[in-house]
Amino acid sequence: MGIYFLSDTHLSSNQPAVYDKFLRYLRSIRKKADELYILGDLFDYWIGDDGSTLLGHSPTIEALAELSDAGVQVSVMHGNRDFLIGPEFIAEIGGTLIPDPTTIELNGQTVLLMHGDSLCTDDVEHQRYREVVLSPQWQESILKLPISERLNRALDMRATSEKNKQVKSQRLMDVNQQSVLQTMKQFGVKILIHGHTHRPQIHHFEIDGCEATRYVLGDWGRNNDAVIVVNSEGTINLHHAEI
Ligand SMILES: [Mn+2]
């Protein structure tokens, strides 16, 4: 049995191969997982829980609900694309919405879980965007709009984000190490797991003379489907999603 972590599947009906792989992966872990943590950007965009059928996401809801029914504890964190995931979706899948950041205990050690974009502090523009879209007032005003209007806005935002990614430097879009250290110290942790940057990797460094580790999950779009599986001995493994 194990604890599974994944992020950045960016599910969208435009990417049927990724969608299919994700559904097969969920089925494959049903008998092996105790817990599944989805650390943001499960969906490429989300226009409110009432828009899930329109976007073709019923299969994901069903697959996650099946996982919950099988006894797997499913926890979902918002990413910077699917921050409008709400209580209705969470109830439908039988899961829990966890805040970003969240700490959990893993084999006697406290582990910090984040989506990761809040650590990309060099990208001032993204931090400003984050502040807007995470404000309850903004979210409330968006959710009041008709579904078609919400969809148009989501597609616009997605296009802008793709365009920005092409002109921003690689360094700008990665985490800022000072922000990593500061956040890990603030939460008193030596292990951090996050996604968002699409750079699956294990980084070792020191915090106050102690060994610290940052695990980065992959994105599923470009065959970067790096997930984390923590086995019953508590070993943390980062590897491709095996089906
Ligand atoms: Mn992201």
Coordinates of N, CA and C and ligand atoms in Angstrom, one line a residue:
M1 N 0.8 -1.2 0.0 CA 0.0 0.0 0.0 C 0.9 1.2 0.0
G2 N 0.3 2.4 -0.4 CA 1.2 3.5 -0.5 C 0.4 4.8 -0.5
I3 N 1.1 5.9 -0.5 CA 0.6 7.3 -0.6 C 1.0 7.9 -1.9
Y4 N 0.1 8.3 -2.7 CA 0.4 8.8 -4.0 C 0.3 10.3 -4.1
F5 N 1.2 10.9 -4.9 CA 1.1 12.3 -5.1 C 1.2 12.6 -6.6
L6 N 0.4 13.4 -7.2 CA 0.6 13.8 -8.5 C 0.0 15.2 -8.7
S7 N 0.4 15.9 -9.8 CA -0.1 17.2 -10.1 C -0.1 17.5 -11.6
D8 N -0.6 18.6 -12.0 CA -0.4 19.1 -13.4 C -0.8 18.1 -14.5
T9 N -1.9 17.5 -14.3 CA -2.4 16.6 -15.3 C -3.0 17.5 -16.4
H10 N -3.4 18.7 -16.0 CA -4.0 19.7 -17.0 C -5.0 19.0 -17.9
L11 N -5.9 18.2 -17.3 CA -6.9 17.5 -18.1 C -7.8 18.5 -18.9
S12 N -7.9 18.1 -20.2 CA -8.7 18.9 -21.1 C -9.2 17.9 -22.2
S13 N -10.4 18.2 -22.8 CA -10.8 17.3 -23.8 C -10.0 17.4 -25.1
N14 N -9.2 18.5 -25.2 CA -8.3 18.6 -26.3 C -7.1 17.7 -26.3
Q15 N -6.9 17.0 -25.1 CA -5.7 16.1 -25.0 C -6.2 14.7 -24.6
P16 N -6.9 14.0 -25.5 CA -7.5 12.8 -25.2 C -6.5 11.7 -24.7
A17 N -5.3 11.7 -25.2 CA -4.3 10.7 -24.8 C -3.9 10.9 -23.3
V18 N -3.7 12.1 -22.9 CA -3.4 12.4 -21.5 C -4.6 12.0 -20.6
Y19 N -5.8 12.3 -21.1 CA -7.0 12.0 -20.3 C -7.1 10.5 -20.1
D20 N -6.9 9.8 -21.2 CA -7.0 8.3 -21.2 C -6.0 7.7 -20.2
K21 N -4.8 8.3 -20.3 CA -3.7 7.7 -19.5 C -4.0 8.0 -18.0
F22 N -4.5 9.2 -17.7 CA -4.9 9.5 -16.3 C -5.9 8.6 -15.7
L23 N -7.0 8.3 -16.6 CA -8.1 7.5 -16.1 C -7.5 6.0 -15.9
R24 N -6.7 5.6 -16.8 CA -6.1 4.2 -16.6 C -5.2 4.2 -15.4
Y25 N -4.5 5.3 -15.1 CA -3.6 5.3 -13.9 C -4.5 5.2 -12.6
L26 N -5.6 6.0 -12.6 CA -6.4 5.9 -11.4 C -6.9 4.5 -11.2
R27 N -7.3 3.8 -12.3 CA -7.8 2.5 -12.1 C -6.7 1.6 -11.6
S28 N -5.4 1.8 -12.1 CA -4.3 1.0 -11.7 C -3.9 1.1 -10.3
I29 N -4.2 2.2 -9.6 CA -3.7 2.4 -8.2 C -4.9 2.1 -7.2
R30 N -6.0 1.8 -7.7 CA -7.2 1.6 -6.9 C -6.9 0.6 -5.7
K31 N -6.2 -0.5 -6.0 CA -6.0 -1.5 -5.0 C -4.7 -1.3 -4.3
K32 N -3.9 -0.3 -4.7 CA -2.5 -0.1 -4.1 C -2.4 1.1 -3.3
A33 N -3.3 2.1 -3.5 CA -3.2 3.4 -2.8 C -4.1 3.4 -1.5
D34 N -3.5 4.0 -0.5 CA -4.3 4.4 0.7 C -4.8 5.8 0.6
E35 N -3.9 6.6 0.0 CA -4.2 8.0 -0.1 C -3.7 8.5 -1.5
L36 N -4.4 9.5 -2.0 CA -4.0 10.2 -3.3 C -4.1 11.7 -3.0
Y37 N -3.0 12.3 -3.3 CA -2.9 13.8 -3.2 C -2.7 14.4 -4.6
I38 N -3.7 15.2 -5.0 CA -3.6 15.9 -6.3 C -3.2 17.3 -6.0
L39 N -1.9 17.7 -6.3 CA -1.4 19.0 -5.9 C -1.6 20.1 -6.9
G40 N -2.7 20.2 -7.5 CA -3.0 21.4 -8.3 C -2.9 21.2 -9.8
D41 N -3.7 21.9 -10.5 CA -3.8 21.8 -12.0 C -4.2 20.4 -12.4
L42 N -5.1 19.8 -11.8 CA -5.7 18.6 -12.2 C -6.4 18.9 -13.6
F43 N -7.0 20.0 -13.7 CA -7.7 20.5 -14.9 C -6.9 21.6 -15.6
D44 N -7.0 21.7 -16.9 CA -6.3 22.8 -17.6 C -7.0 24.1 -17.3
Y45 N -8.3 24.1 -17.1 CA -9.0 25.2 -16.6 C -10.4 24.7 -16.0
W46 N -10.9 25.5 -15.2 CA -12.2 25.1 -14.5 C -13.1 26.3 -14.4
I47 N -14.3 26.2 -14.9 CA -15.2 27.4 -15.0 C -16.3 27.4 -13.9
G48 N -16.1 26.5 -12.9 CA -17.1 26.4 -11.8 C -17.6 24.9 -11.9
D49 N -18.1 24.4 -10.8 CA -18.5 23.0 -10.7 C -19.6 22.7 -11.6
D50 N -20.5 23.7 -11.9 CA -21.6 23.5 -12.8 C -21.2 23.4 -14.2
G51 N -19.9 23.6 -14.6 CA -19.5 23.5 -15.9 C -18.7 22.2 -16.3
S52 N -18.7 21.3 -15.3 CA -17.8 20.1 -15.5 C -18.3 19.2 -16.6
T53 N -19.6 19.1 -16.8 CA -20.2 18.3 -17.9 C -19.9 18.9 -19.2
L54 N -20.1 20.2 -19.3 CA -19.8 20.9 -20.5 C -18.4 20.7 -21.0
L55 N -17.4 20.7 -20.0 CA -16.0 20.6 -20.4 C -15.6 19.1 -20.6
G56 N -16.6 18.2 -20.4 CA -16.3 16.8 -20.6 C -15.6 16.1 -19.5
H57 N -15.8 16.6 -18.3 CA -15.0 16.0 -17.2 C -15.7 15.0 -16.3
S58 N -16.9 14.5 -16.8 CA -17.6 13.5 -16.1 C -16.8 12.2 -15.8
P59 N -16.0 11.8 -16.9 CA -15.2 10.6 -16.6 C -14.2 10.7 -15.5
T60 N -13.6 11.9 -15.3 CA -12.7 12.1 -14.2 C -13.4 12.1 -12.8
I61 N -14.6 12.7 -12.8 CA -15.4 12.7 -11.6 C -15.7 11.3 -11.2
E62 N -16.2 10.5 -12.2 CA -16.5 9.1 -11.9 C -15.3 8.3 -11.5
A63 N -14.2 8.5 -12.1 CA -13.0 7.7 -11.8 C -12.5 8.0 -10.4
L64 N -12.6 9.3 -10.0 CA -12.1 9.7 -8.7 C -13.1 9.2 -7.6
A65 N -14.4 9.3 -7.9 CA -15.4 8.8 -7.0 C -15.3 7.3 -6.8
E66 N -14.9 6.5 -7.9 CA -14.7 5.1 -7.7 C -13.5 4.8 -6.8
L67 N -12.5 5.7 -6.9 CA -11.3 5.5 -6.1 C -11.7 5.7 -4.6
S68 N -12.5 6.8 -4.4 CA -12.9 7.1 -3.0 C -13.8 5.9 -2.5
D69 N -14.7 5.4 -3.3 CA -15.5 4.3 -2.9 C -14.7 3.1 -2.6
A70 N -13.6 2.9 -3.2 CA -12.7 1.8 -3.0 C -11.9 2.0 -1.7
G71 N -12.1 3.1 -1.0 CA -11.4 3.3 0.3 C -10.2 4.2 0.2
V72 N -9.9 4.8 -1.0 CA -8.7 5.6 -1.1 C -9.1 7.1 -0.7
Q73 N -8.3 7.7 0.2 CA -8.6 9.0 0.6 C -8.1 10.0 -0.4
V74 N -8.9 10.7 -1.1 CA -8.5 11.6 -2.2 C -8.5 13.1 -1.7
S75 N -7.3 13.7 -1.8 CA -7.2 15.1 -1.4 C -6.8 15.9 -2.6
V76 N -7.5 17.1 -2.8 CA -7.3 17.9 -3.9 C -6.9 19.3 -3.5
M77 N -5.8 19.8 -4.1 CA -5.4 21.2 -3.9 C -5.6 22.0 -5.1
H78 N -6.0 23.3 -5.0 CA -6.1 24.1 -6.2 C -4.8 24.4 -6.8
G79 N -4.8 24.5 -8.1 CA -3.6 25.0 -8.8 C -3.9 26.4 -9.4
N80 N -3.1 26.9 -10.2 CA -3.3 28.3 -10.7 C -4.2 28.2 -12.0
R81 N -4.7 27.0 -12.4 CA -5.6 26.9 -13.5 C -7.0 26.5 -13.0
D82 N -7.0 25.7 -11.9 CA -8.3 25.1 -11.5 C -8.7 25.6 -10.1
F83 N -8.4 26.9 -9.9 CA -8.7 27.4 -8.5 C -10.2 27.6 -8.2
L84 N -11.0 27.4 -9.3 CA -12.5 27.5 -9.1 C -13.1 26.2 -8.7
I85 N -12.3 25.2 -8.5 CA -12.9 23.9 -8.1 C -13.5 24.2 -6.7
G86 N -14.8 23.8 -6.6 CA -15.6 24.1 -5.4 C -16.1 22.9 -4.7
P87 N -16.9 23.1 -3.7 CA -17.4 22.0 -2.8 C -18.3 21.0 -3.5
E88 N -18.9 21.4 -4.6 CA -19.8 20.4 -5.3 C -19.0 19.3 -6.0
F89 N -17.9 19.8 -6.6 CA -17.0 18.8 -7.3 C -16.4 17.9 -6.2
I90 N -15.9 18.5 -5.1 CA -15.3 17.7 -4.1 C -16.2 16.7 -3.5
A91 N -17.5 17.1 -3.3 CA -18.5 16.2 -2.7 C -18.7 15.0 -3.7
E92 N -18.8 15.4 -5.0 CA -19.1 14.4 -6.1 C -18.0 13.3 -6.1
I93 N -16.7 13.7 -5.9 CA -15.7 12.7 -5.9 C -15.4 12.1 -4.5
G94 N -16.1 12.5 -3.5 CA -15.9 12.0 -2.2 C -14.6 12.3 -1.6
G95 N -14.0 13.4 -2.0 CA -12.7 13.8 -1.5 C -12.7 14.9 -0.5
T96 N -11.5 15.5 -0.4 CA -11.3 16.6 0.5 C -10.5 17.7 -0.2
L97 N -10.9 19.0 -0.1 CA -10.2 20.1 -0.6 C -9.2 20.5 0.4
I98 N -7.9 20.5 0.1 CA -6.9 20.9 1.1 C -6.3 22.2 0.7
P99 N -6.0 23.1 1.6 CA -5.4 24.4 1.3 C -4.0 24.3 0.8
D100 N -3.5 25.4 0.1 CA -2.1 25.5 -0.4 C -1.5 26.6 0.5
P101 N -0.5 26.3 1.4 CA 0.1 25.0 1.6 C -0.6 24.2 2.7
T102 N -0.3 22.9 2.7 CA -0.8 22.0 3.7 C 0.4 21.2 4.2
T103 N 0.4 20.9 5.5 CA 1.4 20.0 6.0 C 0.7 18.6 6.4
I104 N 1.5 17.5 6.2 CA 1.0 16.2 6.6 C 2.2 15.5 7.3
E105 N 1.8 14.5 8.0 CA 2.8 13.6 8.7 C 3.1 12.4 7.8
L106 N 4.3 12.2 7.5 CA 4.7 11.0 6.7 C 5.8 10.3 7.4
N107 N 5.5 9.1 8.0 CA 6.5 8.3 8.7 C 7.2 9.1 9.7
G108 N 6.5 9.9 10.5 CA 7.1 10.6 11.6 C 7.7 11.9 11.2
Q109 N 7.6 12.3 9.9 CA 8.2 13.5 9.5 C 7.1 14.5 8.9
T110 N 7.3 15.7 9.2 CA 6.3 16.7 8.7 C 6.7 17.0 7.2
V111 N 5.8 16.9 6.3 CA 6.0 17.2 4.9 C 5.1 18.4 4.5
L112 N 5.7 19.3 3.8 CA 4.9 20.5 3.3 C 4.5 20.2 1.8
L113 N 3.2 20.4 1.6 CA 2.6 20.2 0.2 C 2.2 21.5 -0.3
M114 N 2.6 21.8 -1.6 CA 2.2 23.1 -2.2 C 1.9 22.8 -3.7
H115 N 1.1 23.7 -4.3 CA 1.1 23.6 -5.8 C 2.5 24.0 -6.3
G116 N 3.0 25.2 -5.8 CA 4.3 25.6 -6.2 C 4.4 27.0 -6.8
D117 N 3.3 27.5 -7.4 CA 3.4 28.8 -8.1 C 3.7 29.9 -7.1
S118 N 3.2 29.8 -5.8 CA 3.5 30.9 -4.9 C 5.0 31.0 -4.6
L119 N 5.8 30.0 -4.9 CA 7.2 30.1 -4.7 C 8.0 30.7 -5.9
C120 N 7.3 30.9 -7.0 CA 7.9 31.5 -8.2 C 7.9 33.1 -8.0
T121 N 8.5 33.6 -7.0 CA 8.4 35.0 -6.6 C 9.1 35.9 -7.6
D122 N 10.0 35.3 -8.4 CA 10.7 36.2 -9.4 C 9.7 36.7 -10.5
D123 N 8.7 35.9 -10.7 CA 7.7 36.2 -11.7 C 6.6 37.1 -11.0
V124 N 6.9 38.4 -11.0 CA 6.1 39.3 -10.3 C 4.7 39.4 -10.9
E125 N 4.7 39.3 -12.3 CA 3.4 39.3 -13.0 C 2.5 38.2 -12.6
H126 N 3.1 37.0 -12.4 CA 2.2 35.8 -12.0 C 1.7 36.0 -10.6
Q127 N 2.6 36.6 -9.7 CA 2.2 36.8 -8.3 C 1.0 37.8 -8.2
R128 N 1.0 38.8 -9.1 CA -0.1 39.8 -9.2 C -1.4 39.1 -9.7
Y129 N -1.2 38.2 -10.7 CA -2.4 37.5 -11.2 C -3.0 36.6 -10.1
R130 N -2.1 36.0 -9.4 CA -2.5 35.1 -8.3 C -3.3 35.8 -7.3
E131 N -2.8 37.0 -6.9 CA -3.6 37.8 -5.9 C -5.0 38.1 -6.4
V132 N -5.1 38.4 -7.7 CA -6.5 38.7 -8.2 C -7.4 37.5 -8.2
V133 N -6.9 36.4 -8.8 CA -7.8 35.2 -9.0 C -8.1 34.5 -7.7
L134 N -7.2 34.7 -6.7 CA -7.5 34.0 -5.4 C -8.4 34.8 -4.5
S135 N -8.7 36.1 -4.9 CA -9.5 36.9 -4.0 C -11.0 36.4 -4.1
P136 N -11.6 36.2 -3.0 CA -13.0 35.7 -2.9 C -14.0 36.6 -3.7
Q137 N -13.7 38.0 -3.7 CA -14.6 38.9 -4.4 C -14.6 38.6 -5.9
W138 N -13.3 38.5 -6.4 CA -13.2 38.2 -7.9 C -13.8 36.9 -8.3
Q139 N -13.6 35.9 -7.5 CA -14.2 34.5 -7.8 C -15.7 34.6 -7.7
E140 N -16.2 35.3 -6.8 CA -17.7 35.4 -6.7 C -18.2 36.1 -7.9
S141 N -17.6 37.2 -8.4 CA -18.1 37.9 -9.5 C -18.0 37.0 -10.8
I142 N -17.0 36.2 -10.9 CA -16.8 35.3 -12.1 C -17.9 34.3 -12.1
L143 N -18.1 33.7 -10.9 CA -19.1 32.5 -10.8 C -20.5 33.0 -11.0
K144 N -20.8 34.3 -11.0 CA -22.1 34.8 -11.2 C -22.4 34.9 -12.7
L145 N -21.4 34.9 -13.5 CA -21.5 35.0 -15.0 C -22.1 33.8 -15.6
P146 N -22.8 33.9 -16.7 CA -23.3 32.7 -17.4 C -22.1 31.8 -17.8
I147 N -22.4 30.5 -17.9 CA -21.3 29.5 -18.2 C -20.6 29.8 -19.5
S148 N -21.3 30.2 -20.5 CA -20.7 30.5 -21.8 C -19.6 31.7 -21.6
E149 N -20.0 32.7 -20.9 CA -19.1 33.8 -20.6 C -17.9 33.4 -19.8
R150 N -18.1 32.5 -18.8 CA -17.0 32.0 -18.0 C -16.0 31.2 -18.9
L151 N -16.6 30.4 -19.8 CA -15.8 29.6 -20.7 C -14.9 30.5 -21.6
N152 N -15.5 31.6 -22.1 CA -14.8 32.5 -23.0 C -13.6 33.1 -22.2
R153 N -13.9 33.5 -20.9 CA -12.9 34.1 -20.1 C -11.7 33.2 -19.8
A154 N -12.1 31.9 -19.5 CA -11.1 30.9 -19.1 C -10.2 30.6 -20.3
L155 N -10.8 30.6 -21.5 CA -10.0 30.3 -22.7 C -9.1 31.5 -23.0
D156 N -9.5 32.7 -22.8 CA -8.7 33.9 -22.9 C -7.5 33.9 -22.0
M157 N -7.8 33.6 -20.7 CA -6.8 33.5 -19.7 C -5.7 32.5 -20.0
R158 N -6.2 31.4 -20.5 CA -5.3 30.3 -20.8 C -4.4 30.7 -22.0
A159 N -5.0 31.3 -23.0 CA -4.2 31.8 -24.2 C -3.1 32.8 -23.7
T160 N -3.5 33.7 -22.8 CA -2.6 34.7 -22.3 C -1.4 34.0 -21.6
S161 N -1.8 33.0 -20.7 CA -0.8 32.3 -20.0 C 0.2 31.6 -20.9
E162 N -0.3 31.0 -21.9 CA 0.5 30.2 -22.9 C 1.5 31.2 -23.6
K163 N 0.9 32.4 -24.0 CA 1.7 33.4 -24.7 C 2.9 33.9 -23.7
N164 N 2.5 34.2 -22.5 CA 3.4 34.7 -21.5 C 4.6 33.7 -21.3
K165 N 4.2 32.4 -21.2 CA 5.2 31.4 -21.0 C 6.3 31.4 -22.0
Q166 N 5.9 31.7 -23.3 CA 6.9 31.7 -24.4 C 7.9 32.8 -24.3
V167 N 7.5 33.9 -23.7 CA 8.4 35.1 -23.6 C 9.2 35.1 -22.3
K168 N 8.7 34.5 -21.3 CA 9.3 34.5 -20.0 C 10.5 33.6 -19.9
S169 N 11.6 34.0 -19.2 CA 12.8 33.1 -19.1 C 12.5 31.9 -18.3
Q170 N 13.3 30.9 -18.5 CA 13.1 29.6 -17.7 C 13.4 29.9 -16.2
R171 N 14.3 30.8 -15.9 CA 14.6 31.1 -14.5 C 13.5 31.8 -13.8
L172 N 12.8 32.7 -14.6 CA 11.7 33.4 -14.0 C 10.6 32.5 -13.7
M173 N 10.4 31.4 -14.4 CA 9.2 30.6 -14.2 C 9.5 29.4 -13.2
D174 N 10.8 29.4 -12.7 CA 11.1 28.4 -11.7 C 10.9 29.0 -10.3
V175 N 11.0 28.1 -9.3 CA 10.8 28.6 -7.9 C 12.1 29.5 -7.5
N176 N 11.9 30.4 -6.6 CA 13.0 31.2 -6.1 C 13.5 30.5 -4.8
Q177 N 14.8 30.2 -4.8 CA 15.3 29.3 -3.7 C 15.1 30.0 -2.3
Q178 N 15.3 31.3 -2.3 CA 15.1 32.1 -1.0 C 13.6 31.9 -0.5
S179 N 12.7 31.9 -1.5 CA 11.3 31.7 -1.1 C 11.1 30.3 -0.6
V180 N 11.8 29.3 -1.2 CA 11.7 27.9 -0.8 C 12.2 27.8 0.7
L181 N 13.4 28.4 0.9 CA 14.0 28.3 2.3 C 13.1 28.9 3.3
Q182 N 12.6 30.1 3.0 CA 11.8 30.9 3.9 C 10.5 30.1 4.3
T183 N 9.9 29.6 3.2 CA 8.6 28.9 3.5 C 8.8 27.6 4.3
M184 N 9.9 26.9 3.9 CA 10.2 25.6 4.7 C 10.5 25.9 6.1
K185 N 11.3 27.0 6.3 CA 11.6 27.4 7.7 C 10.4 27.8 8.5
Q186 N 9.5 28.5 7.8 CA 8.3 29.0 8.4 C 7.4 27.9 8.9
F187 N 7.4 26.8 8.1 CA 6.6 25.6 8.5 C 7.4 24.6 9.3
G188 N 8.7 24.8 9.5 CA 9.5 23.9 10.2 C 9.6 22.5 9.6
V189 N 9.7 22.5 8.3 CA 9.8 21.2 7.5 C 11.2 21.1 6.8
K190 N 11.6 19.8 6.6 CA 12.8 19.5 5.8 C 12.4 18.9 4.5
I191 N 11.1 18.6 4.3 CA 10.7 18.0 3.0 C 9.5 18.8 2.5
L192 N 9.7 19.1 1.2 CA 8.7 19.8 0.4 C 8.3 19.1 -0.8
I193 N 7.0 18.9 -1.1 CA 6.6 18.3 -2.4 C 5.7 19.3 -3.1
H194 N 6.0 19.6 -4.3 CA 5.2 20.5 -5.1 C 5.2 20.2 -6.6
G195 N 4.3 20.9 -7.3 CA 4.3 20.7 -8.8 C 4.5 22.1 -9.5
H196 N 3.7 22.4 -10.4 CA 3.6 23.6 -11.2 C 4.7 23.9 -12.2
T197 N 6.0 23.7 -11.8 CA 7.1 24.2 -12.7 C 7.3 23.2 -13.8
H198 N 6.7 22.0 -13.8 CA 6.9 21.0 -14.8 C 8.4 20.6 -15.0
R199 N 9.1 20.6 -13.9 CA 10.5 20.2 -13.9 C 10.7 19.1 -12.8
P200 N 10.2 17.9 -13.1 CA 10.3 16.9 -12.1 C 11.8 16.6 -11.7
Q201 N 12.0 16.6 -10.4 CA 13.4 16.6 -9.9 C 13.4 16.4 -8.4
I202 N 14.5 15.9 -7.9 CA 14.7 15.9 -6.4 C 15.9 16.8 -6.1
H203 N 15.7 17.9 -5.4 CA 16.7 18.8 -5.0 C 17.1 18.6 -3.6
H204 N 18.4 18.5 -3.3 CA 19.0 18.4 -2.0 C 19.7 19.6 -1.6
F205 N 19.5 20.1 -0.4 CA 20.2 21.3 0.1 C 20.1 21.3 1.6
E206 N 20.6 22.4 2.2 CA 20.6 22.4 3.7 C 19.8 23.5 4.3
I207 N 19.1 23.2 5.4 CA 18.4 24.3 6.1 C 19.0 24.3 7.5
D208 N 19.6 25.3 8.0 CA 20.3 25.4 9.3 C 21.1 24.2 9.6
G209 N 21.9 23.8 8.6 CA 22.8 22.6 8.8 C 22.2 21.3 8.7
C210 N 20.9 21.2 8.5 CA 20.2 19.9 8.3 C 19.9 19.7 6.8
E211 N 19.9 18.4 6.5 CA 19.6 18.0 5.1 C 18.1 18.3 4.8
A212 N 17.9 18.9 3.7 CA 16.5 19.2 3.3 C 16.3 18.8 1.8
T213 N 15.0 18.4 1.5 CA 14.8 17.9 0.2 C 13.5 18.6 -0.4
R214 N 13.6 18.9 -1.7 CA 12.4 19.4 -2.4 C 12.1 18.5 -3.6
Y215 N 11.0 17.9 -3.5 CA 10.5 17.0 -4.6 C 9.6 17.7 -5.6
V216 N 9.9 17.7 -6.9 CA 9.0 18.4 -7.8 C 8.4 17.3 -8.7
L217 N 7.0 17.4 -8.8 CA 6.2 16.5 -9.6 C 6.3 17.0 -11.0
G218 N 5.9 16.1 -12.0 CA 5.9 16.4 -13.4 C 4.5 16.8 -13.9
D219 N 4.5 17.3 -15.1 CA 3.2 17.6 -15.8 C 3.0 16.4 -16.8
W220 N 1.8 16.1 -17.1 CA 1.5 15.0 -17.9 C 1.4 15.2 -19.4
G221 N 1.4 16.5 -19.8 CA 1.3 16.8 -21.2 C 2.4 16.3 -22.1
R222 N 3.6 16.5 -21.6 CA 4.7 16.2 -22.5 C 5.5 14.9 -22.0
N223 N 4.7 13.9 -21.6 CA 5.3 12.7 -21.1 C 6.2 12.9 -19.9
N224 N 5.9 13.9 -19.1 CA 6.6 14.2 -17.9 C 5.8 13.8 -16.7
D225 N 5.1 12.7 -16.8 CA 4.2 12.3 -15.8 C 4.8 11.7 -14.6
A226 N 5.8 12.5 -14.0 CA 6.4 12.1 -12.8 C 5.5 12.2 -11.6
V227 N 5.3 11.1 -10.9 CA 4.5 11.1 -9.7 C 5.3 10.6 -8.5
I228 N 4.8 10.8 -7.3 CA 5.5 10.3 -6.1 C 4.7 9.2 -5.5
V229 N 5.4 8.1 -5.1 CA 4.8 7.1 -4.4 C 5.6 6.8 -3.1
V230 N 4.9 7.0 -2.0 CA 5.6 6.7 -0.7 C 5.1 5.3 -0.3
N231 N 6.1 4.4 -0.2 CA 5.7 3.0 0.1 C 5.5 2.8 1.6
S232 N 5.2 1.6 2.0 CA 4.8 1.3 3.5 C 6.1 1.5 4.4
E233 N 7.3 1.5 3.8 CA 8.5 1.7 4.6 C 8.7 3.2 4.7
G234 N 8.0 4.0 4.0 CA 8.1 5.5 4.1 C 9.1 6.0 3.1
T235 N 9.6 5.2 2.2 CA 10.5 5.7 1.2 C 9.8 6.5 0.1
I236 N 10.3 7.7 -0.2 CA 9.7 8.6 -1.2 C 10.3 8.3 -2.5
N237 N 9.5 7.9 -3.5 CA 10.0 7.6 -4.8 C 9.4 8.5 -5.9
L238 N 10.2 9.2 -6.7 CA 9.7 10.0 -7.8 C 9.9 9.2 -9.1
H239 N 8.9 8.9 -9.8 CA 9.1 8.1 -11.0 C 7.9 8.3 -12.0
H240 N 8.1 7.9 -13.2 CA 7.0 8.0 -14.2 C 5.7 7.2 -13.7
A241 N 4.6 7.7 -14.0 CA 3.3 7.0 -13.7 C 3.3 5.6 -14.4
E242 N 3.4 4.6 -13.6 CA 3.4 3.2 -14.2 C 1.9 2.7 -14.2
I243 N 1.6 2.2 -15.3 CA 0.2 1.6 -15.4 C 0.3 0.1 -15.6
Ligands
MN1 MN 0.4 25.3 -12.2

